[in-house]
Each structure stands twice: as structure tokens, then as C-alpha cells.
Short mmCIF file of C-alpha atoms (C1' of nucleotides) in Angstrom, two decimals:
data_model
loop_
_atom_site.label_atom_id
_atom_site.label_comp_id
_atom_site.label_asym_id
_atom_site.label_seq_id
_atom_site.Cartn_x
_atom_site.Cartn_y
_atom_site.Cartn_z
CA UNK A 1 -62.81 -19.19 -3.26
CA UNK A 2 -65.90 -20.66 -1.67
CA UNK A 3 -68.37 -18.19 -0.30
CA UNK A 4 -68.71 -19.78 3.12
CA UNK A 5 -64.94 -20.00 3.41
CA UNK A 6 -64.59 -16.37 2.51
CA UNK A 7 -67.23 -15.41 5.07
CA UNK A 8 -65.58 -17.52 7.76
CA UNK A 9 -62.30 -15.78 7.10
CA UNK A 10 -63.90 -12.39 7.33
CA UNK A 11 -65.62 -13.19 10.61
CA UNK A 12 -62.35 -14.48 12.04
CA UNK A 13 -60.68 -11.32 10.86
CA UNK A 14 -63.45 -9.30 12.50
CA UNK A 15 -62.63 -10.99 15.82
CA UNK A 16 -58.89 -10.57 15.53
CA UNK A 17 -59.11 -6.98 14.44
CA UNK A 18 -61.11 -6.06 17.52
CA UNK A 19 -59.11 -8.36 19.79
CA UNK A 20 -62.35 -9.75 21.18
CA UNK A 21 -61.94 -11.99 24.20
CA UNK A 22 -63.36 -15.36 25.26
CA UNK A 23 -67.09 -15.11 25.86
CA UNK A 24 -67.60 -11.89 23.90
CA UNK A 25 -70.95 -11.98 22.15
CA UNK A 26 -70.90 -11.49 18.42
CA UNK A 27 -73.68 -10.12 16.20
CA UNK A 28 -76.52 -12.60 15.74
CA UNK A 29 -76.96 -14.85 12.74
CA UNK A 30 -79.49 -12.60 11.02
CA UNK A 31 -77.10 -9.67 11.18
CA UNK A 32 -74.33 -11.62 9.52
CA UNK A 33 -76.78 -12.76 6.85
CA UNK A 34 -77.66 -9.17 6.11
CA UNK A 35 -74.05 -8.04 6.24
CA UNK A 36 -72.81 -10.64 3.78
CA UNK A 37 -75.99 -10.86 1.67
CA UNK A 38 -75.85 -14.63 1.84
CA UNK A 39 -78.38 -17.29 2.71
CA UNK A 40 -78.94 -18.66 6.18
CA UNK A 41 -77.42 -22.00 5.29
CA UNK A 42 -74.27 -20.44 3.94
CA UNK A 43 -73.78 -18.49 7.11
CA UNK A 44 -74.55 -21.51 9.24
CA UNK A 45 -71.85 -23.36 7.38
CA UNK A 46 -69.32 -20.61 7.81
CA UNK A 47 -70.04 -20.44 11.54
CA UNK A 48 -69.86 -24.19 11.88
CA UNK A 49 -66.43 -24.06 10.29
CA UNK A 50 -65.28 -21.49 12.80
CA UNK A 51 -66.75 -23.53 15.60
CA UNK A 52 -64.77 -26.59 14.56
CA UNK A 53 -61.68 -24.44 14.22
CA UNK A 54 -62.15 -23.38 17.83
CA UNK A 55 -62.69 -19.71 17.01
CA UNK A 56 -66.27 -19.41 18.27
CA UNK A 57 -68.96 -21.38 20.04
CA UNK A 58 -72.66 -21.11 19.46
CA UNK A 59 -75.44 -21.43 22.00
CA UNK A 60 -78.92 -22.04 20.78
CA UNK A 61 -81.33 -19.43 22.05
CA UNK A 62 -78.48 -17.26 23.15
CA UNK A 63 -75.98 -16.28 20.53
CA UNK A 64 -72.54 -16.64 19.02
CA UNK A 65 -69.53 -16.17 21.26
CA UNK A 66 -65.79 -15.82 20.87
CA UNK A 67 -63.65 -18.73 21.92
CA UNK A 68 -60.00 -18.22 22.71
CA UNK A 69 -57.38 -20.39 24.28
CA UNK A 70 -54.94 -18.70 26.53
CA UNK A 71 -51.65 -20.41 25.96
CA UNK A 72 -49.27 -19.38 23.23
CA UNK A 73 -46.63 -21.37 21.39
CA UNK A 74 -48.51 -24.63 21.29
CA UNK A 75 -48.64 -26.65 18.07
CA UNK A 76 -52.17 -27.38 16.94
CA UNK A 77 -52.83 -31.03 16.15
CA UNK A 78 -56.14 -30.56 14.37
CA UNK A 79 -55.27 -28.15 11.59
CA UNK A 80 -52.58 -30.32 10.08
CA UNK A 81 -50.26 -29.64 7.15
CA UNK A 82 -46.91 -29.90 8.82
CA UNK A 83 -47.70 -27.26 11.44
CA UNK A 84 -46.41 -24.72 8.95
CA UNK A 85 -49.60 -22.78 9.53
CA UNK A 86 -49.69 -22.62 13.30
CA UNK A 87 -46.12 -21.62 13.80
CA UNK A 88 -46.15 -19.22 10.92
CA UNK A 89 -45.12 -16.36 13.10
CA UNK A 90 -42.21 -18.31 14.51
CA UNK A 91 -38.85 -18.65 12.89
CA UNK A 92 -38.87 -22.13 11.39
CA UNK A 93 -36.10 -23.61 9.28
CA UNK A 94 -35.01 -27.01 8.05
CA UNK A 95 -31.75 -28.77 7.34
CA UNK A 96 -31.93 -31.64 4.88
CA UNK A 97 -29.74 -34.54 6.01
CA UNK A 98 -30.63 -37.04 3.30
CA UNK A 99 -32.71 -37.04 0.15
CA UNK A 100 -32.79 -39.91 -2.32
CA UNK A 101 -34.90 -42.38 -4.23
CA UNK A 102 -34.90 -45.81 -2.62
CA UNK A 103 -36.93 -48.88 -1.81
CA UNK A 104 -39.21 -48.42 1.19
CA UNK A 105 -38.96 -50.31 4.44
CA UNK A 106 -41.68 -52.89 4.93
CA UNK A 107 -43.36 -50.53 7.36
CA UNK A 108 -43.29 -47.58 4.95
CA UNK A 109 -44.48 -49.77 2.07
CA UNK A 110 -47.39 -51.00 4.14
CA UNK A 111 -48.42 -47.52 5.18
CA UNK A 112 -48.08 -46.13 1.66
CA UNK A 113 -49.90 -49.11 0.22
CA UNK A 114 -47.08 -49.91 -2.22
CA UNK A 115 -44.77 -52.87 -2.76
CA UNK A 116 -41.27 -52.98 -1.25
CA UNK A 117 -40.03 -53.03 -4.86
CA UNK A 118 -41.59 -49.70 -5.74
CA UNK A 119 -39.60 -46.48 -5.55
CA UNK A 120 -40.11 -43.88 -2.89
CA UNK A 121 -38.50 -40.56 -2.10
CA UNK A 122 -36.82 -40.65 1.27
CA UNK A 123 -36.23 -37.39 3.10
CA UNK A 124 -34.54 -36.98 6.45
CA UNK A 125 -34.33 -33.56 7.96
CA UNK A 126 -34.04 -31.57 11.14
CA UNK A 127 -36.35 -28.70 11.85
CA UNK A 128 -35.35 -25.74 13.95
CA UNK A 129 -37.42 -23.18 15.78
CA UNK A 130 -35.64 -20.07 17.02
CA UNK A 131 -32.30 -21.74 16.31
CA UNK A 132 -33.30 -24.64 18.58
CA UNK A 133 -33.88 -28.16 17.33
CA UNK A 134 -37.60 -28.82 17.19
CA UNK A 135 -37.67 -32.27 15.66
CA UNK A 136 -36.09 -34.94 13.53
CA UNK A 137 -38.20 -36.04 10.60
CA UNK A 138 -38.06 -39.03 8.26
CA UNK A 139 -40.51 -39.10 5.35
CA UNK A 140 -41.34 -41.54 2.60
CA UNK A 141 -43.20 -40.28 -0.46
CA UNK A 142 -44.81 -42.56 -3.01
CA UNK A 143 -42.74 -41.74 -6.10
CA UNK A 144 -45.52 -42.62 -8.53
CA UNK A 145 -47.48 -39.71 -6.99
CA UNK A 146 -44.76 -37.33 -5.87
CA UNK A 147 -42.76 -37.73 -9.05
CA UNK A 148 -39.99 -35.27 -8.30
CA UNK A 149 -38.33 -33.76 -5.26
CA UNK A 150 -35.09 -31.91 -4.52
CA UNK A 151 -33.23 -30.43 -1.57
CA UNK A 152 -34.48 -26.93 -2.22
CA UNK A 153 -38.09 -28.06 -1.97
CA UNK A 154 -37.37 -30.15 1.10
CA UNK A 155 -35.76 -27.18 2.81
CA UNK A 156 -38.89 -25.16 2.29
CA UNK A 157 -42.23 -26.97 2.37
CA UNK A 158 -42.86 -30.26 0.61
CA UNK A 159 -46.59 -29.89 1.17
CA UNK A 160 -46.76 -26.53 -0.51
CA UNK A 161 -44.91 -28.01 -3.47
CA UNK A 162 -47.18 -31.05 -3.60
CA UNK A 163 -50.24 -28.83 -3.68
CA UNK A 164 -49.10 -25.92 -5.79
CA UNK A 165 -46.24 -27.38 -7.81
CA UNK A 166 -47.75 -30.76 -8.58
CA UNK A 167 -51.39 -29.72 -8.36
CA UNK A 168 -52.31 -32.55 -6.02
CA UNK A 169 -55.09 -32.24 -3.50
CA UNK A 170 -54.35 -33.31 0.07
CA UNK A 171 -57.40 -34.77 1.73
CA UNK A 172 -56.89 -36.20 5.18
CA UNK A 173 -54.40 -37.88 7.48
CA UNK A 174 -53.99 -40.49 10.18
CA UNK A 175 -51.72 -39.48 13.02
CA UNK A 176 -50.35 -41.87 15.61
CA UNK A 177 -48.48 -40.64 18.64
CA UNK A 178 -46.49 -42.20 21.40
CA UNK A 179 -43.83 -41.37 23.95
CA UNK A 180 -40.57 -43.15 24.56
CA UNK A 181 -36.87 -42.72 25.27
CA UNK A 182 -34.33 -41.33 22.83
CA UNK A 183 -31.62 -43.56 21.44
CA UNK A 184 -28.08 -42.27 20.97
CA UNK A 185 -28.48 -41.19 17.36
CA UNK A 186 -31.69 -39.27 17.97
CA UNK A 187 -30.25 -37.66 21.08
CA UNK A 188 -27.28 -36.42 19.07
CA UNK A 189 -29.44 -34.89 16.39
CA UNK A 190 -31.68 -33.17 18.92
CA UNK A 191 -28.93 -32.06 21.24
CA UNK A 192 -30.31 -34.13 24.10
CA UNK A 193 -29.16 -37.15 26.05
CA UNK A 194 -29.82 -40.83 25.52
CA UNK A 195 -32.94 -41.97 27.39
CA UNK A 196 -34.36 -38.47 27.54
CA UNK A 197 -38.05 -38.44 26.63
CA UNK A 198 -39.19 -38.24 23.04
CA UNK A 199 -42.55 -37.57 21.51
CA UNK A 200 -43.04 -39.45 18.25
CA UNK A 201 -45.72 -38.73 15.71
CA UNK A 202 -46.25 -41.05 12.79
CA UNK A 203 -48.47 -39.65 10.07
CA UNK A 204 -49.96 -40.97 6.88
CA UNK A 205 -51.21 -38.31 4.50
CA UNK A 206 -53.78 -39.11 1.83
CA UNK A 207 -54.94 -37.34 -1.31
CA UNK A 208 -58.62 -36.46 -1.52
CA UNK A 209 -59.20 -39.65 -3.48
CA UNK A 210 -57.89 -41.73 -0.58
CA UNK A 211 -54.43 -42.59 -1.93
CA UNK A 212 -51.70 -42.40 0.71
CA UNK A 213 -48.70 -40.48 -0.60
CA UNK A 214 -46.65 -39.61 2.48
CA UNK A 215 -45.63 -41.62 5.51
CA UNK A 216 -43.53 -39.78 8.01
CA UNK A 217 -42.15 -40.21 11.49
CA UNK A 218 -41.35 -37.09 13.45
CA UNK A 219 -39.36 -37.29 16.67
CA UNK A 220 -39.81 -34.18 18.75
CA UNK A 221 -37.47 -32.57 21.21
CA UNK A 222 -39.54 -32.94 24.36
CA UNK A 223 -38.68 -29.47 25.54
CA UNK A 224 -40.28 -27.91 22.47
CA UNK A 225 -43.13 -30.37 22.31
CA UNK A 226 -46.26 -28.55 23.30
CA UNK A 227 -49.45 -29.42 21.51
CA UNK A 228 -53.06 -28.52 21.76
CA UNK A 229 -56.46 -29.49 20.47
CA UNK A 230 -59.67 -27.57 20.67
CA UNK A 231 -62.24 -30.31 20.66
CA UNK A 232 -65.99 -30.33 20.20
CA UNK A 233 -68.50 -32.83 21.47
CA UNK B 1 -82.46 -38.47 18.99
CA UNK B 2 -81.61 -36.33 16.02
CA UNK B 3 -82.39 -37.81 12.67
CA UNK B 4 -78.99 -37.14 11.12
CA UNK B 5 -77.32 -38.61 14.20
CA UNK B 6 -79.47 -41.67 13.98
CA UNK B 7 -78.68 -42.07 10.30
CA UNK B 8 -74.97 -41.63 10.92
CA UNK B 9 -75.08 -44.33 13.56
CA UNK B 10 -76.90 -46.69 11.23
CA UNK B 11 -74.44 -46.13 8.40
CA UNK B 12 -71.55 -46.73 10.77
CA UNK B 13 -73.24 -49.86 11.96
CA UNK B 14 -73.73 -50.91 8.33
CA UNK B 15 -69.96 -50.65 7.83
CA UNK B 16 -69.04 -52.50 11.00
CA UNK B 17 -71.56 -55.24 10.44
CA UNK B 18 -70.09 -56.04 7.04
CA UNK B 19 -66.52 -55.44 8.21
CA UNK B 20 -65.93 -53.26 5.18
CA UNK B 21 -62.32 -52.27 4.60
CA UNK B 22 -60.53 -49.05 3.73
CA UNK B 23 -61.45 -47.90 0.25
CA UNK B 24 -64.61 -49.96 -0.04
CA UNK B 25 -67.23 -48.05 -1.98
CA UNK B 26 -70.54 -47.48 -0.23
CA UNK B 27 -73.93 -46.96 -1.84
CA UNK B 28 -74.29 -43.52 -3.39
CA UNK B 29 -76.00 -40.57 -1.73
CA UNK B 30 -79.28 -41.04 -3.58
CA UNK B 31 -79.54 -44.59 -2.37
CA UNK B 32 -79.11 -43.59 1.25
CA UNK B 33 -81.73 -40.87 0.77
CA UNK B 34 -84.18 -43.46 -0.50
CA UNK B 35 -83.26 -45.96 2.19
CA UNK B 36 -83.76 -43.56 5.08
CA UNK B 37 -86.53 -41.49 3.50
CA UNK B 38 -84.77 -38.32 4.46
CA UNK B 39 -83.80 -35.19 2.58
CA UNK B 40 -80.55 -34.69 0.77
CA UNK B 41 -79.36 -32.15 3.32
CA UNK B 42 -80.02 -34.47 6.22
CA UNK B 43 -78.01 -37.20 4.60
CA UNK B 44 -75.25 -34.84 3.67
CA UNK B 45 -75.06 -33.82 7.30
CA UNK B 46 -74.97 -37.41 8.52
CA UNK B 47 -72.18 -38.23 6.07
CA UNK B 48 -70.26 -35.12 6.99
CA UNK B 49 -70.42 -36.24 10.60
CA UNK B 50 -69.00 -39.63 9.69
CA UNK B 51 -66.33 -37.97 7.62
CA UNK B 52 -65.19 -35.86 10.56
CA UNK B 53 -65.28 -38.90 12.76
CA UNK B 54 -62.90 -40.60 10.35
CA UNK B 55 -65.33 -43.34 9.37
CA UNK B 56 -65.67 -42.47 5.69
CA UNK B 57 -64.32 -40.11 3.06
CA UNK B 58 -66.25 -38.66 0.18
CA UNK B 59 -64.98 -37.89 -3.30
CA UNK B 60 -67.01 -35.61 -5.47
CA UNK B 61 -67.92 -37.25 -8.76
CA UNK B 62 -66.84 -40.60 -7.47
CA UNK B 63 -68.57 -41.78 -4.33
CA UNK B 64 -68.44 -42.49 -0.64
CA UNK B 65 -65.69 -44.74 0.71
CA UNK B 66 -64.85 -46.48 3.94
CA UNK B 67 -61.98 -45.11 5.96
CA UNK B 68 -60.26 -47.29 8.50
CA UNK B 69 -57.11 -46.95 10.48
CA UNK B 70 -55.07 -50.04 10.99
CA UNK B 71 -53.67 -49.78 14.47
CA UNK B 72 -55.57 -50.96 17.50
CA UNK B 73 -55.37 -49.88 21.12
CA UNK B 74 -54.73 -46.22 20.43
CA UNK B 75 -56.61 -43.58 22.41
CA UNK B 76 -58.46 -41.14 20.19
CA UNK B 77 -57.81 -37.52 20.96
CA UNK B 78 -60.66 -36.07 18.95
CA UNK B 79 -63.70 -37.78 20.37
CA UNK B 80 -63.16 -36.68 23.92
CA UNK B 81 -65.09 -37.47 27.09
CA UNK B 82 -62.36 -39.03 29.14
CA UNK B 83 -61.56 -41.69 26.50
CA UNK B 84 -64.26 -43.81 28.12
CA UNK B 85 -65.72 -44.31 24.68
CA UNK B 86 -62.67 -45.41 22.75
CA UNK B 87 -61.39 -47.91 25.23
CA UNK B 88 -64.85 -49.22 25.99
CA UNK B 89 -63.84 -52.73 25.06
CA UNK B 90 -60.83 -52.61 27.31
CA UNK B 91 -60.88 -53.29 30.99
CA UNK B 92 -60.67 -49.88 32.60
CA UNK B 93 -60.86 -49.22 36.33
CA UNK B 94 -60.05 -46.40 38.73
CA UNK B 95 -58.77 -46.05 42.25
CA UNK B 96 -59.67 -42.84 44.03
CA UNK B 97 -56.73 -41.53 46.08
CA UNK B 98 -58.25 -38.29 47.29
CA UNK B 99 -61.60 -36.57 47.06
CA UNK B 100 -62.49 -33.42 48.94
CA UNK B 101 -63.79 -29.88 48.73
CA UNK B 102 -61.02 -27.31 48.87
CA UNK B 103 -59.77 -24.01 47.56
CA UNK B 104 -58.23 -24.23 44.10
CA UNK B 105 -54.63 -23.52 43.24
CA UNK B 106 -54.12 -20.28 41.39
CA UNK B 107 -53.64 -22.26 38.20
CA UNK B 108 -56.89 -24.22 38.66
CA UNK B 109 -58.80 -21.08 39.61
CA UNK B 110 -57.56 -19.33 36.51
CA UNK B 111 -58.52 -22.19 34.23
CA UNK B 112 -61.94 -22.63 35.83
CA UNK B 113 -62.51 -18.89 35.79
CA UNK B 114 -63.25 -18.76 39.53
CA UNK B 115 -61.63 -17.01 42.49
CA UNK B 116 -59.08 -18.77 44.71
CA UNK B 117 -61.64 -18.30 47.53
CA UNK B 118 -64.34 -20.32 45.76
CA UNK B 119 -64.84 -24.00 46.51
CA UNK B 120 -63.87 -26.75 44.11
CA UNK B 121 -64.04 -30.51 44.23
CA UNK B 122 -60.61 -32.02 44.03
CA UNK B 123 -60.25 -35.58 42.79
CA UNK B 124 -57.03 -37.52 42.49
CA UNK B 125 -57.13 -40.98 41.05
CA UNK B 126 -55.21 -43.66 39.24
CA UNK B 127 -56.63 -45.36 36.21
CA UNK B 128 -55.78 -48.89 35.26
CA UNK B 129 -56.04 -50.71 31.97
CA UNK B 130 -55.70 -54.49 32.08
CA UNK B 131 -54.43 -54.27 35.65
CA UNK B 132 -51.65 -51.92 34.49
CA UNK B 133 -51.42 -48.29 35.51
CA UNK B 134 -52.54 -46.13 32.63
CA UNK B 135 -52.41 -42.69 34.21
CA UNK B 136 -52.50 -40.50 37.25
CA UNK B 137 -55.23 -37.89 37.19
CA UNK B 138 -55.88 -34.74 39.19
CA UNK B 139 -59.14 -32.88 38.58
CA UNK B 140 -60.70 -29.70 39.84
CA UNK B 141 -64.45 -29.21 39.43
CA UNK B 142 -66.20 -25.88 39.92
CA UNK B 143 -68.41 -26.67 42.91
CA UNK B 144 -71.04 -24.11 41.98
CA UNK B 145 -71.65 -26.19 38.85
CA UNK B 146 -70.75 -29.70 39.96
CA UNK B 147 -72.55 -29.35 43.28
CA UNK B 148 -71.98 -32.85 44.58
CA UNK B 149 -69.50 -35.68 44.13
CA UNK B 150 -68.52 -38.83 46.00
CA UNK B 151 -66.03 -41.68 45.75
CA UNK B 152 -68.48 -44.02 44.09
CA UNK B 153 -69.06 -41.57 41.25
CA UNK B 154 -65.34 -40.87 40.92
CA UNK B 155 -64.60 -44.57 40.69
CA UNK B 156 -66.99 -44.87 37.78
CA UNK B 157 -67.32 -41.92 35.39
CA UNK B 158 -67.64 -38.35 36.59
CA UNK B 159 -68.64 -37.24 33.12
CA UNK B 160 -71.50 -39.64 32.90
CA UNK B 161 -72.72 -38.37 36.27
CA UNK B 162 -72.35 -34.74 35.22
CA UNK B 163 -74.41 -35.36 32.12
CA UNK B 164 -77.00 -37.83 33.33
CA UNK B 165 -77.09 -37.23 37.08
CA UNK B 166 -76.83 -33.46 37.07
CA UNK B 167 -78.37 -32.90 33.64
CA UNK B 168 -75.55 -30.67 32.47
CA UNK B 169 -74.51 -30.43 28.87
CA UNK B 170 -70.83 -30.72 28.03
CA UNK B 171 -69.91 -28.60 25.06
CA UNK B 172 -66.23 -28.47 24.19
CA UNK B 173 -62.74 -28.64 25.60
CA UNK B 174 -59.24 -27.26 25.32
CA UNK B 175 -56.48 -29.82 25.60
CA UNK B 176 -52.83 -28.99 26.12
CA UNK B 177 -50.17 -31.65 25.90
CA UNK B 178 -46.50 -31.84 26.65
CA UNK B 179 -43.80 -34.35 27.44
CA UNK B 180 -41.39 -34.34 30.33
CA UNK B 181 -39.69 -36.49 32.96
CA UNK B 182 -41.44 -38.11 35.90
CA UNK B 183 -40.73 -36.95 39.43
CA UNK B 184 -40.43 -39.44 42.28
CA UNK B 185 -44.05 -39.28 43.41
CA UNK B 186 -45.46 -39.76 39.90
CA UNK B 187 -43.02 -42.57 39.22
CA UNK B 188 -44.19 -44.37 42.35
CA UNK B 189 -47.83 -44.10 41.40
CA UNK B 190 -47.23 -45.30 37.87
CA UNK B 191 -44.79 -48.03 38.78
CA UNK B 192 -42.00 -46.40 36.78
CA UNK B 193 -38.71 -44.75 37.59
CA UNK B 194 -37.82 -41.14 38.26
CA UNK B 195 -36.86 -39.33 35.04
CA UNK B 196 -38.71 -41.81 32.87
CA UNK B 197 -40.78 -40.04 30.21
CA UNK B 198 -44.26 -38.80 30.93
CA UNK B 199 -47.01 -37.56 28.68
CA UNK B 200 -49.09 -34.87 30.34
CA UNK B 201 -52.47 -33.72 29.13
CA UNK B 202 -54.12 -30.71 30.69
CA UNK B 203 -57.75 -30.28 29.78
CA UNK B 204 -60.38 -27.69 30.41
CA UNK B 205 -63.93 -28.84 29.82
CA UNK B 206 -66.72 -26.39 29.16
CA UNK B 207 -70.51 -26.63 29.25
CA UNK B 208 -72.35 -25.80 26.04
CA UNK B 209 -72.85 -22.27 27.35
CA UNK B 210 -69.10 -21.76 27.58
CA UNK B 211 -68.65 -22.12 31.34
CA UNK B 212 -65.55 -24.11 32.31
CA UNK B 213 -66.41 -26.69 34.94
CA UNK B 214 -63.47 -29.10 34.96
CA UNK B 215 -59.74 -28.57 34.87
CA UNK B 216 -57.67 -31.70 34.95
CA UNK B 217 -54.10 -32.82 34.53
CA UNK B 218 -53.51 -36.38 33.45
CA UNK B 219 -50.04 -37.89 33.61
CA UNK B 220 -49.77 -40.95 31.42
CA UNK B 221 -47.58 -43.98 31.78
CA UNK B 222 -45.50 -43.59 28.62
CA UNK B 223 -45.67 -47.29 27.89
CA UNK B 224 -49.45 -47.20 27.61
CA UNK B 225 -49.57 -43.81 25.94
CA UNK B 226 -50.60 -44.33 22.36
CA UNK B 227 -52.84 -41.74 20.79
CA UNK B 228 -54.28 -41.06 17.41
CA UNK B 229 -56.13 -38.45 15.44
CA UNK B 230 -57.90 -38.84 12.15
CA UNK B 231 -57.67 -35.36 10.73
CA UNK B 232 -59.34 -33.68 7.79
CA UNK B 233 -58.10 -30.74 5.76
"C1'" DT C 1 -56.16 -49.93 -30.38
"C1'" DT C 2 -55.42 -45.27 -28.66
"C1'" DC C 3 -56.58 -40.95 -27.57
"C1'" DA C 4 -59.54 -37.10 -27.23
"C1'" DA C 5 -63.99 -35.26 -26.90
"C1'" DT C 6 -68.54 -35.92 -24.89
"C1'" DA C 7 -71.91 -37.53 -21.78
"C1'" DA C 8 -73.36 -39.47 -17.45
"C1'" DT C 9 -72.62 -39.94 -12.63
"C1'" DT C 10 -72.03 -38.18 -8.15
"C1'" DG C 11 -71.01 -35.24 -4.29
"C1'" DT C 12 -70.94 -30.10 -2.89
"C1'" DA C 13 -72.32 -25.14 -2.86
"C1'" DA C 14 -75.75 -22.12 -2.27
"C1'" DC C 15 -80.56 -20.61 -2.07
"C1'" DG C 16 -84.62 -20.25 0.85
"C1'" DG C 17 -88.26 -21.89 3.68
"C1'" DT C 18 -90.92 -23.99 8.02
"C1'" DA C 19 -90.71 -25.87 12.42
"C1'" DT C 20 -88.50 -26.48 16.82
"C1'" DA C 21 -85.55 -26.41 21.06
"C1'" DA C 22 -82.88 -23.71 24.23
"C1'" DT C 23 -82.26 -19.45 26.27
"C1'" DT C 24 -83.28 -14.75 27.64
"C1'" DT C 25 -86.44 -11.16 28.42
"C1'" DT C 26 -90.72 -9.43 29.69
"C1'" DA C 27 -94.98 -9.54 31.88
"C1'" DT C 28 -97.82 -11.18 35.62
"C1'" DA C 29 -99.03 -12.69 40.01
"C1'" DA C 30 -98.01 -13.47 44.84
"C1'" DT D 1 -89.41 -7.73 46.03
"C1'" DT D 2 -89.54 -12.42 44.39
"C1'" DA D 3 -91.03 -16.10 42.02
"C1'" DT D 4 -93.62 -17.84 38.01
"C1'" DA D 5 -95.57 -17.93 33.63
"C1'" DA D 6 -95.68 -16.13 29.01
"C1'" DA D 7 -93.49 -14.08 25.08
"C1'" DA D 8 -89.62 -12.94 22.30
"C1'" DT D 9 -85.11 -14.11 20.74
"C1'" DT D 10 -81.90 -17.08 18.63
"C1'" DA D 11 -79.54 -21.00 16.81
"C1'" DT D 12 -80.51 -25.63 14.84
"C1'" DA D 13 -83.05 -29.47 12.45
"C1'" DC D 14 -85.03 -30.70 8.47
"C1'" DC D 15 -87.17 -30.17 3.97
"C1'" DG D 16 -86.59 -29.42 -1.01
"C1'" DT D 17 -84.45 -27.26 -5.21
"C1'" DT D 18 -81.08 -25.48 -8.69
"C1'" DA D 19 -76.57 -25.06 -10.23
"C1'" DC D 20 -72.01 -26.71 -10.41
"C1'" DA D 21 -67.47 -29.16 -10.10
"C1'" DA D 22 -64.93 -33.40 -10.07
"C1'" DT D 23 -64.69 -37.86 -11.53
"C1'" DT D 24 -65.82 -41.84 -14.36
"C1'" DA D 25 -67.85 -44.00 -18.38
"C1'" DT D 26 -68.92 -43.73 -23.18
"C1'" DT D 27 -68.47 -42.49 -27.75
"C1'" DG D 28 -66.18 -41.60 -31.96
"C1'" DA D 29 -62.43 -40.40 -34.81
"C1'" DA D 30 -57.71 -41.41 -36.21
#
DNA sequence: TTCAATAATTGTAACGGTATAATTTTATAA
DNA sequence: TTATAAAATTATACCGTTACAATTATTGAA
């Protein structure tokens, strides 16, 4: 594991362990350098990582301070990877409705940068949180990259499989969001009524080399849809 | 202006000028170093900035590539500052409905970290895009920080005034989002119907030193509400 | 030609240093 | 005591270097 990553983790752990609150001043840079026996730049990098993650904020001439958001149960939009991480503590489960190899829709083909004649894996599933329906998800995977998939994998985490099972490296993603009204089918799946609000997130996930491998559309139950971002400048 | 900022801007400009598309390979690191007569670390920092901004992606051993998202008209959630920046090209305007000094609600006081007896500026306004209602916005400003405000400022950009007029430095923000149904009043303002969907964003903006100075709740017209994020790992 | 081994390319990690800008503390003067 | 100037603290900008990992290009054998 990278040194600056390791250090960042340890500092975050330091904060959690002591339950330090918003605004609490942490030891100064030089102290961390001494503590971890690393260079200034390595520590700067670790701290910058934590800053972007929303764990701390730094003030030049003043110090390093704890940053904390108050509200619980919100899904983070910045640290992606199928929110698996943010809701770790919560009871998440999935039911796979469909899983097959097929030809992509024009839209999916365009987003995955493949032809409509190429094969893709199609997965449709419902995700539950605390026994309640969280969202309805349709995904298309480029089959020439994600060469194999089954129900068992889809019930757990496709991303974990892609990374660990297939050894692929996920790089970045584009995420488009909008709000609209549910149609009958969606309402049935989510246990809501037609024309109730829906929050839709369309995502395209890319490997580190820039190849898109997953296009998915997630329709959220508006009652469970609470998101947050901790933004910088 | 910072050198790495300047360089980042110029590289971005280089891409726009040539209308380079997704996946286009840019000159290698060493070339940029020579071109800008800067150190490797400075260029690395500039490129890292562009990477986070979603303008490029870098592949070790391979090169630097252009990143572009296809869809237009989406509001970016990562580069904050009241979306002024992202919709710059679009015709945005505001109508101020209310502006006064008052005592904050308990909720606002809590988010601004002040007492319910302290004074805050309250601003309520509607924002239009292409003559259409984009959102309804209610803001509370900590009056001991934002010492003065008037309708003229509120009709333009409060943030610009805070930064340039008052010389304050905006640091970061927490943004909470959820979806729900419009009530009668909101529906009237937005030209929609009761129980139509709404997208609500509650934001707390902080100065660089960590002081919260603005708490605002923005209720979006769901028809105009299209957002995007370009996320990294 | 095909495939595997090797070399070259290219971005990233990590070191360490000097200078500087923002903030806080201390000292000084009124 | 209060305000002001100076000094100390502290994070950040920027420089430059070595080592390394991932990818791509080249070579050479079968």
C-alpha cells in the first residue's frame, strides 16, 4: 500500500478513535512528519487526500482541523463505487430480477462506446436497505471487458468482482442526475405510486485507461434518497 | 495568481481551443515542463488539478488524455459557488422576494453555529434560466461575518460580493440533497403543481478558516434539475 | 508470422530543500 | 488597558532529484 495512503488512513483513524469534533485542532505538520518518519511532501499529500475526502481542513498559518458533517444516513456522491462503502454499516441487500447477455440499446451502446451488435451483460436488480426498497438498477457491462457474470456476483457486488476477480482497475466515472415522476412499472418495484417523485442517476464507469465498461441507470425511492457532497473550492 | 493554477488554465484553454475530444492524447509531461519552464512537481500539480476537475485523465506509462462528458446543460455539483460558473453561458437572472435582518430559525442557527438571538440576513429569491423558473432559494447569512447586504447585491451574486466586496475567502461547503413533493407555496413560485417532484439542496458554506457563514435551501424545478459529477477513484 | 522476452517511454511516489503567505502570538508604544 | 508593530508559527508554493510501476514499442527466437 502507498505510504501516503497508509498515513492518511492512520490519521483518519486517529480522529475517529478520539471522536474529535468539527474544529478540533490536530497536531501540526511537523509533528506528523516526525511521528510517521516521512518527508514533508508525503505528509502534505496524505493531508490533502483527507482534505478532499472532507475529513479535515487546513488553514495556512494556523493549523489542521477536524471537519465533520452532522447528518447521518446520507449517501456520499463523491466517493463512488456503488455506495457500498458509505452505507457499509447499513443492512444492504440485492435481488436480481434479470441477468443475461444481449445487444445493448442505442443509448447503452453509445455510452459504452460499443456497437449495437456487440454483446453486453444486462443486469436488473432491486436494492434494499433495512428491508425497504432503496432503488431499482439497470446496468449494461461491456462483455469484451467484463467477460463473465452470474447471479451470485450480481447479488453481492459487481464492482468488487470486477476489481478483485477480474483484476481490472476502475478509474473514474461520469454521473448524471435528474428528477422526474415514476411510471407504473417503477412505482410497483419501489412500492410507491405512479407520479411519485423519482431521483435518477445515470453513471458511466471507466477503467483507468479510459475505457467505459459499465453504464447504469439507478432509480431511487425518493424517501430513501438522501445524498451529500463535501466540496472544496 | 499561482503558477500551477495558471498552467492548469492554459492547458485547459489549449484543449478547448483545439476542441480536442475524449481520449485524445496530449503532449507528455516533459513537453509541458519545457513549454512552461516549470518544475516537474508544479506541472504534476497542475495536471492533478485538471484531473480532479474532470478535464483530463492520466495513465501511467501511457500518457495524458482528454476527458469530456457528452451532455450539455447539466449543473456541476463539484465546482460549487452557486453554479454561477457552470451556467455562465446561460441566461441567469434573479428576483429578490424578501431581504431583511432577522433572528434565525433554530435550524439555521444550528447550521451557522450561532445563537437564535444573533442577527442574520435572510434572503429569499427566485432564479430564472431562459425566462423559466429554475429554483426557489432561501438563504441565511451570519451577519457578524456578512455585515451588509442589499437587494442589488442579492439580484446579482452574493458570493461575488462576499469575496470581492468584503474580501472574505470561501473555503468549502457541505451539501445535502433530497427529493420530495412540492407544497402549494413552492408550486406557485415555480409554476408547477402541488405534489410535483422537487429536488432540494441544503448547503452550508464555510470560510477558509472553517467558520460557516451561509446556510441555504434551494428548491429546484424538477424539469430544469439536471446535475452531474465527474468523479475520480 | 507469432509469441515471449527485453528495452524504452511515461506518469507517480517519495525524498528533501528554500522561499513565501496567512495567521497567531508576543512585544512595544500610546 | 488598548491598539499597533514585530516576531514566531504554520501550511503552501515551487524547485529539483532518484527510484519505481505501468504501459507501449522493439527485438529476437521459434
